[in-house]
XYZ file of C-alpha atoms in Angstrom:
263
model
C -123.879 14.236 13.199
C -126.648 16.056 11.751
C -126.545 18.577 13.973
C -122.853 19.433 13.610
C -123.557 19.779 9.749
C -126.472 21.736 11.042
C -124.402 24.300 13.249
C -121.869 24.417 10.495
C -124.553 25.545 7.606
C -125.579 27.804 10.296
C -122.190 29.549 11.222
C -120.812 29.249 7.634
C -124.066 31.870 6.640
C -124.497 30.186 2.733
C -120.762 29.413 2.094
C -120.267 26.015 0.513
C -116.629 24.729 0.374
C -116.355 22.435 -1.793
C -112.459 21.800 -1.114
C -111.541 21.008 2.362
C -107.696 21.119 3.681
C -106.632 18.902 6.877
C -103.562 21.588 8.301
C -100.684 19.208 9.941
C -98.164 20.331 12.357
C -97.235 24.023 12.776
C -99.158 24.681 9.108
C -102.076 26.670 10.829
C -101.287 29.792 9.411
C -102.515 28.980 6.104
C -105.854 29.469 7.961
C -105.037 33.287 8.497
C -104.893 33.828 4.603
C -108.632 32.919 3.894
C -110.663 35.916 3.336
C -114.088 36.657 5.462
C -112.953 33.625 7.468
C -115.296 31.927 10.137
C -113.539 30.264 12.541
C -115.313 27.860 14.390
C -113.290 25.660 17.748
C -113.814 22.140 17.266
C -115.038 22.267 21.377
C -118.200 23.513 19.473
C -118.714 20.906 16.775
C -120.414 17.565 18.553
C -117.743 14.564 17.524
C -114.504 16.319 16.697
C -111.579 15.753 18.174
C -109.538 18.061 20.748
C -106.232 17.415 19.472
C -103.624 17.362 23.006
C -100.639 17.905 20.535
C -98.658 21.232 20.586
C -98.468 22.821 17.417
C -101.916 21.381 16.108
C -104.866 24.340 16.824
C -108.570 22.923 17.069
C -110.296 25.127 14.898
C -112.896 25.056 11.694
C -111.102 27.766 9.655
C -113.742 28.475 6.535
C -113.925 31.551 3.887
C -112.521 32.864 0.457
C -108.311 31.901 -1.012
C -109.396 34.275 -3.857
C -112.758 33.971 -5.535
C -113.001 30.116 -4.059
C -114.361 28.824 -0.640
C -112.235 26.904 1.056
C -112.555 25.102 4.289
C -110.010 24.231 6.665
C -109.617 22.153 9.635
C -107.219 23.550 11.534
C -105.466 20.991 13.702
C -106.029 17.174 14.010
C -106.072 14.292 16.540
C -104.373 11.466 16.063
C -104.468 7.468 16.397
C -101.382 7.806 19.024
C -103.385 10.185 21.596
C -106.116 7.390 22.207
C -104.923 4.517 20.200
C -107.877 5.349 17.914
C -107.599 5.004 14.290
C -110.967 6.795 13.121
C -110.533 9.678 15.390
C -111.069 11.964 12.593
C -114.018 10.246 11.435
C -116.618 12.874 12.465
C -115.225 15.587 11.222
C -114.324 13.686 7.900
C -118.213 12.857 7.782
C -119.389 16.311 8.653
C -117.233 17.629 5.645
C -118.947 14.809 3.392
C -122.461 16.114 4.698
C -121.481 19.818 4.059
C -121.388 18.991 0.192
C -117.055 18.797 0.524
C -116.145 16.524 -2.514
C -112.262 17.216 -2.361
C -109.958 16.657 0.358
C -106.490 17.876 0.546
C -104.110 16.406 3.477
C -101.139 17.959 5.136
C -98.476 16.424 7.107
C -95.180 16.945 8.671
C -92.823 14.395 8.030
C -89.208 13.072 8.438
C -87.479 12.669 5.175
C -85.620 9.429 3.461
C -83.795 11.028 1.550
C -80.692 13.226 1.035
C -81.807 14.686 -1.621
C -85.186 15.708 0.155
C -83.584 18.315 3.137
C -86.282 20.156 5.577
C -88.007 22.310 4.369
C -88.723 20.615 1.054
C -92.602 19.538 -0.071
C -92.928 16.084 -1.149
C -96.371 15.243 -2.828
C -97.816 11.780 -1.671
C -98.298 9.636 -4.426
C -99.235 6.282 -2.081
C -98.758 5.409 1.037
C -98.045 1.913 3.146
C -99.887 1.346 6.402
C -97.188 -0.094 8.926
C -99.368 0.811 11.789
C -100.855 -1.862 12.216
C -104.205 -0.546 12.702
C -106.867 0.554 10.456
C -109.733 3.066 11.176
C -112.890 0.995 9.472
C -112.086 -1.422 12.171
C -115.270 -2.208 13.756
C -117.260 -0.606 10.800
C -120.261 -3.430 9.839
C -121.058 -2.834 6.401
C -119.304 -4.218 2.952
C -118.596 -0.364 2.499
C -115.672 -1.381 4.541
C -113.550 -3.079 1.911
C -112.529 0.327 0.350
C -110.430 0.179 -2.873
C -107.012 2.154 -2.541
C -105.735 1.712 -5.818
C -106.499 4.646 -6.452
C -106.284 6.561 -3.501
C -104.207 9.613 -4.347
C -106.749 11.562 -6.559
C -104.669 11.546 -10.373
C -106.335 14.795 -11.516
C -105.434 16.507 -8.314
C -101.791 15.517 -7.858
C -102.025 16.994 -11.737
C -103.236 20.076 -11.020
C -100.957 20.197 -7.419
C -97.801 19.664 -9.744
C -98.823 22.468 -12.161
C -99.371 24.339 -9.484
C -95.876 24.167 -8.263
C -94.441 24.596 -11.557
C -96.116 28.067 -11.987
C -95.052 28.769 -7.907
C -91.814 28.305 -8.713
C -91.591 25.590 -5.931
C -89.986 22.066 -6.164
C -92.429 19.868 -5.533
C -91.086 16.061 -5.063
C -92.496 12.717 -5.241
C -92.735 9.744 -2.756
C -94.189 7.167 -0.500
C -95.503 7.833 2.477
C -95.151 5.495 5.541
C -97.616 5.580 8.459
C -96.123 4.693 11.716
C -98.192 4.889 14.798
C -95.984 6.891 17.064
C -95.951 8.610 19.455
C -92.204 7.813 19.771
C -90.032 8.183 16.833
C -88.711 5.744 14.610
C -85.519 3.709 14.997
C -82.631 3.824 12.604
C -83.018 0.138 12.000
C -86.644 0.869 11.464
C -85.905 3.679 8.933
C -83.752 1.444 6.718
C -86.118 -1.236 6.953
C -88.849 1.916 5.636
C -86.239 2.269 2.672
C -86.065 -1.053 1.924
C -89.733 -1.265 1.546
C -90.118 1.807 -0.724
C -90.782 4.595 1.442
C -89.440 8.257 0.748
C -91.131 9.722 3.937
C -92.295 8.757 7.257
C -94.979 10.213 9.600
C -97.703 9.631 12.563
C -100.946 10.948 10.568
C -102.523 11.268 7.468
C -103.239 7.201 6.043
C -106.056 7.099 8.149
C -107.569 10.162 7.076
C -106.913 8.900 3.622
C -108.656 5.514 4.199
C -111.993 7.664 5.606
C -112.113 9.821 2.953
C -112.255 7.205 0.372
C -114.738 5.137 2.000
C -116.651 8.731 2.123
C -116.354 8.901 -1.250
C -113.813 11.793 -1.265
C -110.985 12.935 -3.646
C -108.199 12.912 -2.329
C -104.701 14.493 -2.353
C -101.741 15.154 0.106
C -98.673 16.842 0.817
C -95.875 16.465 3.375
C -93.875 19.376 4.112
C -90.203 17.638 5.650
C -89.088 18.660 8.834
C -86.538 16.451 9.467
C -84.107 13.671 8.189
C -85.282 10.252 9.596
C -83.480 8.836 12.305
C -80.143 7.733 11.872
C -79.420 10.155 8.752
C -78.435 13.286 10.828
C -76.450 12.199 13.707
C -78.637 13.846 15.659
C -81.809 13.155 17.870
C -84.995 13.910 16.682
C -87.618 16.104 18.503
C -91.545 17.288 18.483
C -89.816 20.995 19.125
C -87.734 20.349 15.740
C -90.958 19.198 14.092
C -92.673 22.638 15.045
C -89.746 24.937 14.488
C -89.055 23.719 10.812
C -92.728 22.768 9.798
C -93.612 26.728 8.935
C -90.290 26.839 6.264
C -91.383 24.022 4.129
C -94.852 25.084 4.613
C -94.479 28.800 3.387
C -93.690 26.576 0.046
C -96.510 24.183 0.395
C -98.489 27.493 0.657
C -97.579 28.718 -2.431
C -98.717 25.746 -4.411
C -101.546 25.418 -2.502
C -102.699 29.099 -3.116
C -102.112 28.794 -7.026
C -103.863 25.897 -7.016
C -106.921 26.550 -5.253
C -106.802 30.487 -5.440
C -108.731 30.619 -8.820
């Protein structure tokens, strides 16, 4: 690990993030707004992942939104490629060792409800782990019994929903659900998710949320809706609709990122 922080300090040439965004599926072109940007592949970068999903790049993205460094990682793996939970460990770690003290997630998700159509942002304000899995499995110390209380940072969801205010962007509220994927929820599972208090379902995202914390990390996310969960549309759902709709809702997401972070 140190020398991935090391090859980082040395390709980053004195910038030092210290926000970090996670870019979900089909979002990578928030990357190409960052000025003076250094773009490093994650094949270079001992530990990270190489993400086999279309859509996701695999890519350090790092320079200026405005006057403040930001650093984003372009693309993620998830626990469905190798039935690994702390696949983004590494790179979560190599962010902590960089100096990163604020994390910001994105995801693409399927919606609960009607009133939240594609291309709508929905800020996560907690989550529920239905996966089943966990990605401090395995991990020996007591460090491992991480607090999630208060997971989703308070002052950063604060400043993320001022942020869309002064965008101009609705900016909703809700629960995310993890599911492990790769295959798509059922309908039955989907009423099951409303029953249980979810507003949005997706494949990523929780167990980044669990690593940060244990890092130490503030936290915040965002889901930018791609779909209406199964059963809701009459319709199949597909990794194709995920990818074609993910770049409306995140031209929004965008926007409130940029205001927020721009300085």
């Amino acid at each position: 690990m140190n020398k991935t922080i090391s090859v980082l300090v040395d390709r980053l040439n004195g910038l030092m993030p210290k926000t970090a965004i996670v870019l979900g599926s089909g979002l990578g072109a928030l990357g190409d707004e960052l000025r003076d940007a250094v773009r490093i592949p994650y094949e270079q970068l001992e530990g990270f992942p190489h993400s086999g999903v279309s859509g996701h790049a695999a890519e350090v993205v790092a320079g200026y939104w405005g006057d403040t460094p930001i650093l984003m990682l372009s693309g993620r793996a998830h626990y469905y490629e190798k039935a690994d939970a702390s696949v983004m460990r590494a790179p979560l770690e190599a962010l902590h060792g960089l100096g990163v003290k604020r994390l910001l997630l994105t995801n693409a998700a399927g919606s609960l409800r009607e009133d939240m159509p594609p291309g709508s942002v929905m800020q996560i304000t907690d989550h529920i782990n239905f996966s089943g899995s966990n990605p401090l499995f395995g991990e020996p110390s007591d460090r491992r019994f991480v607090g999630l209380t208060n997971a989703y940072d308070a002052t950063m969801r604060q400043q993320m929903s001022s942020a869309a205010e002064r965008a101009g962007v609705a900016l909703h509220q809700g629960v995310y659900m993890w599911f492990s994927g790769p295959s798509f929820e059922t309908p039955a599972e989907i009423r099951m998710a409303r029953v249980l208090g979810a507003d949005a379902v997706g494949m990523s995202t929780v167990p980044e949320v669990i690593l940060a914390r244990f890092l130490g990390l503030e936290v915040a996310a965002a889901s930018v809706v791609t779909n209406l969960a199964a059963g809701m549309s009459g319709t199949e759902i597909s990794h194709s609709e995920t990818k074609e709709m993910a770049p409306l809702g995140g031209k929004r997401l965008a926007a409130v990122l940029r205001e927020m972070l721009a300085g």
